[in-house]
Structure formats: structure tokens, C-alpha cells
Coordinates of C-alpha atoms in Angstrom, one line a residue:
M1 CA -1.7 55.5 -29.5
G2 CA -2.6 57.6 -32.4
T3 CA -0.4 60.1 -33.1
G4 CA 2.9 60.3 -34.7
G5 CA 3.5 59.3 -38.1
T6 CA 1.6 56.8 -40.8
V7 CA 2.0 54.0 -38.6
V8 CA 1.9 54.1 -34.8
S9 CA 3.0 51.1 -32.5
E10 CA 3.1 50.4 -28.6
R11 CA 4.2 47.4 -26.6
R12 CA 1.9 46.0 -23.9
G13 CA 3.8 43.4 -21.8
V14 CA 4.4 40.7 -24.4
V15 CA 1.7 42.1 -26.9
M16 CA 2.8 44.5 -29.8
V17 CA -0.2 47.1 -30.7
I18 CA 0.2 48.5 -34.4
G19 CA -1.9 50.9 -36.1
I20 CA -2.5 52.3 -39.2
N21 CA -2.6 56.0 -39.1
R22 CA -4.0 58.4 -42.0
P23 CA -8.0 58.3 -40.8
E24 CA -8.2 61.0 -43.4
A25 CA -7.9 58.8 -45.9
R26 CA -9.7 55.8 -44.0
N27 CA -6.3 54.3 -43.5
A28 CA -5.7 53.7 -47.2
V29 CA -1.6 52.5 -47.4
N30 CA 0.7 54.6 -49.4
Q31 CA 4.0 53.6 -50.1
E32 CA 5.4 55.5 -47.0
T33 CA 3.0 53.4 -44.8
A34 CA 3.4 50.3 -46.5
Q35 CA 7.3 50.2 -45.5
R36 CA 6.3 51.2 -42.2
L37 CA 4.1 48.5 -41.5
T38 CA 6.7 45.9 -43.1
E39 CA 9.1 47.2 -40.7
E40 CA 7.0 47.2 -37.6
L41 CA 5.8 43.6 -38.2
T42 CA 9.6 42.5 -39.0
A43 CA 11.0 43.8 -36.1
F44 CA 7.5 42.1 -33.7
D45 CA 8.3 38.9 -35.7
K46 CA 12.4 38.6 -34.8
D47 CA 11.7 40.1 -31.2
N48 CA 11.6 36.9 -29.0
S49 CA 10.3 38.5 -25.9
L50 CA 7.0 39.2 -28.0
H51 CA 4.4 36.6 -28.2
A52 CA 1.7 38.4 -30.2
A53 CA 0.8 41.5 -32.1
V54 CA -2.6 43.2 -33.0
L55 CA -3.4 45.3 -36.4
Y56 CA -5.9 48.2 -36.1
G57 CA -7.0 51.5 -38.3
V58 CA -7.0 54.6 -36.2
G59 CA -10.1 56.9 -36.4
G60 CA -12.6 54.4 -36.8
N61 CA -11.8 52.7 -40.4
F62 CA -9.1 49.5 -40.5
C63 CA -7.8 50.1 -44.1
A64 CA -9.3 51.1 -47.6
G65 CA -6.7 49.7 -49.4
F66 CA -3.8 51.1 -51.9
D67 CA -4.1 54.8 -51.8
L68 CA -5.2 54.9 -55.4
K69 CA -4.5 58.9 -55.6
E70 CA -1.3 58.2 -55.3
L71 CA -1.4 54.9 -57.7
A72 CA -3.0 57.6 -60.1
H73 CA -0.1 60.1 -60.0
A74 CA 2.4 57.8 -59.4
S75 CA 4.0 57.1 -62.9
S76 CA 7.3 56.3 -61.6
L77 CA 6.1 53.5 -59.5
K78 CA 7.4 50.3 -60.1
L79 CA 6.5 47.1 -58.1
E80 CA 8.9 44.3 -57.8
Q81 CA 7.3 41.0 -59.8
D82 CA 9.3 38.6 -57.6
V83 CA 7.4 37.8 -54.4
R84 CA 10.8 36.7 -52.8
C85 CA 12.4 39.5 -53.4
S86 CA 10.6 42.7 -51.6
P87 CA 7.7 43.4 -49.5
G88 CA 4.1 43.8 -51.5
P89 CA 2.5 46.9 -52.3
M90 CA 0.6 47.0 -49.3
G91 CA 3.8 46.1 -47.2
P92 CA 3.5 42.8 -44.9
S93 CA 1.3 41.0 -47.0
R94 CA 4.1 38.5 -48.7
M95 CA 5.1 37.9 -45.2
R96 CA 4.8 34.4 -43.4
L97 CA 4.8 35.2 -39.6
S98 CA 5.8 33.2 -37.0
K99 CA 3.9 34.7 -33.9
P100 CA 0.1 35.1 -34.1
L101 CA -1.2 38.3 -35.7
I102 CA -4.6 39.4 -34.6
A103 CA -6.7 42.0 -37.2
A104 CA -9.0 44.5 -35.0
V105 CA -11.3 45.3 -38.0
S106 CA -13.7 49.0 -37.7
G107 CA -15.6 50.8 -40.5
Y108 CA -14.1 49.4 -43.6
A109 CA -11.7 46.9 -44.4
V110 CA -11.5 46.7 -48.3
A111 CA -9.5 45.7 -51.3
G112 CA -5.8 45.7 -50.1
G113 CA -7.0 46.6 -46.7
L114 CA -8.9 43.0 -46.6
E115 CA -6.2 41.6 -47.8
L116 CA -4.0 42.9 -44.6
A117 CA -6.9 41.7 -42.5
L118 CA -6.3 38.0 -44.4
L119 CA -2.5 38.4 -43.3
A120 CA -3.9 38.0 -39.5
D121 CA -4.6 34.7 -37.8
L122 CA -7.9 35.8 -36.6
R123 CA -9.9 39.0 -37.2
V124 CA -12.1 40.8 -34.5
V125 CA -15.0 42.4 -36.5
E126 CA -17.2 45.3 -35.0
E127 CA -21.0 45.4 -35.8
S128 CA -20.9 48.0 -38.6
S129 CA -17.9 47.0 -40.3
I130 CA -17.8 46.3 -44.2
M131 CA -15.3 44.2 -45.9
G132 CA -15.0 43.6 -49.2
I133 CA -13.1 43.5 -53.1
F134 CA -14.0 47.0 -53.8
S135 CA -11.4 47.7 -56.2
R136 CA -13.3 45.5 -58.6
R137 CA -14.7 48.6 -59.5
F138 CA -11.4 50.3 -60.5
G139 CA -9.3 47.2 -62.4
V140 CA -7.0 47.2 -59.3
P141 CA -5.8 43.0 -59.0
L142 CA -5.2 41.6 -56.0
I143 CA -1.6 41.3 -55.7
D144 CA -1.2 40.9 -52.0
G145 CA -2.7 38.0 -51.2
G146 CA -6.3 37.8 -51.8
T147 CA -6.3 35.2 -54.5
V148 CA -3.9 33.1 -52.1
R149 CA -5.5 33.5 -48.4
L150 CA -9.3 34.2 -49.0
P151 CA -10.1 30.8 -51.1
Q152 CA -8.0 28.6 -48.3
L153 CA -9.8 30.7 -45.8
I154 CA -13.6 30.9 -46.8
G155 CA -13.4 28.5 -49.8
L156 CA -13.4 28.7 -53.4
S157 CA -17.4 28.9 -54.2
R158 CA -17.5 32.0 -51.7
A159 CA -14.0 33.2 -51.9
L160 CA -15.1 34.1 -56.2
D161 CA -18.4 35.5 -54.7
L162 CA -16.5 38.0 -53.0
I163 CA -13.9 38.8 -55.9
L164 CA -15.7 38.8 -59.3
T165 CA -18.9 40.8 -57.5
G166 CA -16.7 43.3 -55.4
R167 CA -19.7 43.6 -53.1
P168 CA -19.6 44.7 -49.7
V169 CA -19.8 41.8 -46.8
K170 CA -21.1 42.6 -43.4
A171 CA -19.8 41.5 -40.1
Q172 CA -22.7 38.8 -39.4
E173 CA -22.5 37.3 -43.2
A174 CA -18.4 38.0 -42.6
L175 CA -18.7 35.4 -39.4
T176 CA -20.8 32.8 -40.8
F177 CA -18.1 32.7 -43.9
G178 CA -15.5 32.5 -41.4
L179 CA -13.8 35.6 -42.8
A180 CA -14.4 37.3 -39.4
N181 CA -13.8 34.9 -35.8
R182 CA -15.2 37.2 -33.6
V183 CA -18.3 40.5 -33.9
V184 CA -18.3 42.6 -31.3
P185 CA -19.9 45.8 -30.5
D186 CA -18.8 49.2 -32.4
G187 CA -15.8 50.4 -30.6
Q188 CA -14.5 47.5 -29.1
A189 CA -12.4 45.7 -31.8
L190 CA -9.3 46.9 -30.6
E191 CA -10.4 45.6 -26.6
V192 CA -11.1 42.3 -27.6
A193 CA -8.3 42.1 -30.1
L194 CA -6.1 42.9 -27.3
E195 CA -7.5 40.4 -24.6
L196 CA -7.8 38.0 -27.4
A197 CA -3.5 38.2 -27.9
E198 CA -3.2 38.4 -24.3
Q199 CA -4.7 35.0 -23.6
I200 CA -3.0 33.5 -26.3
S201 CA 0.2 34.7 -25.3
A202 CA -0.5 32.9 -21.8
F203 CA -0.2 29.4 -23.3
P204 CA 3.1 27.3 -23.6
Q205 CA 4.4 29.5 -26.9
L206 CA 6.9 26.5 -28.2
C207 CA 3.8 24.3 -28.9
L208 CA 1.5 27.1 -29.8
R209 CA 3.7 28.0 -32.7
A210 CA 4.7 24.5 -33.6
D211 CA 0.7 23.8 -33.8
R212 CA 0.4 27.1 -36.1
N213 CA 2.9 27.0 -38.0
S214 CA 2.1 23.2 -39.1
T215 CA -1.4 24.4 -39.8
Y216 CA 0.0 26.6 -42.3
H217 CA 2.6 24.3 -43.9
A218 CA -0.4 21.7 -44.2
V219 CA -2.3 24.2 -46.2
F220 CA -0.2 26.1 -48.1
D221 CA 3.0 23.7 -48.5
S222 CA 2.5 20.4 -47.8
S223 CA 2.4 18.4 -51.3
S224 CA 0.0 15.2 -49.6
F225 CA -1.5 14.1 -46.7
T226 CA 2.0 12.1 -45.3
Q227 CA 4.0 15.1 -46.1
A228 CA 1.8 17.3 -43.7
M229 CA 1.5 14.5 -40.9
Q230 CA 5.4 14.3 -41.2
Y231 CA 5.6 18.1 -40.8
E232 CA 3.6 17.8 -37.7
I233 CA 5.4 15.1 -35.9
D234 CA 8.9 16.3 -36.9
H235 CA 8.1 19.9 -35.4
G236 CA 5.8 18.4 -32.5
L237 CA 8.1 16.0 -31.0
P238 CA 10.7 18.4 -29.8
V239 CA 8.0 20.3 -27.8
I240 CA 7.3 17.2 -25.4
P241 CA 10.3 17.3 -23.4
A242 CA 10.4 21.2 -23.7
E243 CA 6.8 21.9 -22.3
A244 CA 4.5 18.6 -22.7
V245 CA 6.1 17.2 -20.0
T246 CA 5.9 20.2 -17.8
G247 CA 2.2 20.4 -18.7
A248 CA 1.3 17.2 -18.0
T249 CA 2.8 17.4 -14.6
K250 CA 0.9 20.1 -13.8
F251 CA -2.4 18.1 -14.9
S252 CA -1.7 15.6 -12.8
S253 CA -1.8 17.8 -9.8
G254 CA -5.2 18.9 -10.6
V255 CA -4.8 22.0 -12.4
G256 CA -6.9 22.6 -15.7
R257 CA -9.0 19.3 -14.8
G258 CA -12.2 19.4 -16.2
G259 CA -11.1 21.6 -19.1
T260 CA -11.2 24.6 -17.4
F261 CA -8.4 27.5 -18.0
S262 CA -7.4 29.1 -15.2
K263 CA -6.0 32.5 -16.9
S264 CA -8.1 32.5 -20.2
K265 CA -11.7 33.5 -20.9
L266 CA -11.2 31.3 -24.5

């Protein structure tokens, strides 16, 4: 992986691996890259044979945000204000994926790059990585979901700390915040993210996606506790005859007793 256009991709079984491939610009996203990322993640979401995706940056950095050099010289750059009508400036940032996405974060994941990492369900972060709203210094607003996803992920107080100061956040602090889900040695984020994606992909998928989607609905879409609970049971009940009965039969025969995972290291 790592050759070709501004975005590279590779299928590994039921996992799609997508790489931002502009290492000379610390994987800053220009308009071409934004379009390619949107295309790749849209194709992943529509492909029923794929269970999870991993997003990473080629060459040691996840993503340094939107390419400010392009922004500075793009007087004709027009951004769609209606978020329902088009992708975001960073590409897929306005998407609500139906399947898990894992970000393998190395080097810098800052400004719009952090917003792309927030699109993921889980973030595997290397020890020397730096995250933050570095665009604070240049008057570039968060318009790719940063002010929406970050407070829900780490809480209002911590989100405001990062958003207002633009300060760098190292991996261990990101882990305490819940911004990082795993911290791994340098050079191992992609490998660990792939392993995690494969482990998640081995679970019964209807159940996993129902629980995942209900969680997102409760956080972002429900207007009340009752509505969230209703959504949960409405989308959970069809899973019982489809997957849960088979799973319960396996458990009754001795599989998974004592909380063991036969195929998972989670």
C-alpha cells in the first residue's frame, strides 16, 4: 500500500483499508483528496461483503487538515452550506456510516485531520502522535463536524479546552480523554487497527450494527430517553430470530462459557 493517487485502498478479506497518500504535505487534504476519500468510504458503506474499514495516513502522518496552500490560492473555492447536499471540505466528514470505521493515527492528526479521525468509531493512536485544533492559529473554523462530534466524544469541558486553545494533545492525554481508544508503539497503529477491524468483523454483523446504530441514534438523534429506548428495541428485536437464537444455541452447547472469546483477543 502507499502508491498511486492521493488516496489508496486495498481490500483485506472483509476489511477495506484506505490511506491518505499525500505524505509530502503531511497528508493535508485538497479538493481531489476529499473527493477520493468520499468515493472510497461511500463504496465501502454500500458493499455488503465488507464489514469494517481502516483509515490511515501514508508516510508517518495521519492528516494535517485541509491544505491551506490550496485554500489560500483558491479564490473560486465554493463550499456548499447545506450539509445534506454535498460532502464536507474534508470529504466524508458529513457521512454517517452504517458500519465500523477505525482510524490508525500516526504523527499529526490536527485541524481537519482530527475531524476525520472523529468520523471513526475507534482511534488507534501511536505514542508520539499529536492531535489538536491547530487551525485555531489561522482563523480556519471547524466545519467538518469537530464542534459536533468532539463534545459528544470527550465532554463539553474538555472539548472547549481543545477548541478554544488549539493546543497539542499527546497520545496518553488523548487516551485519558477517550479521544484515543488504544495507544500503541510508533509504527504499529495500522497493524493494530487492522487486527481490531478483523476481530470486530468476526462477530455476528446484524447484531453489531444494530447496537452500533442505536448508540449513534441515542447520542445524536433522539429527543428523549423514551424515544432512544424505543429505537433500540425496534431495531434490536429483528436480530433475535436472525442471529440471537443461533448464538444462544451455540452458548447452550458450551461455546463461549466463562466469557471466553474463541476468535477474539478483545
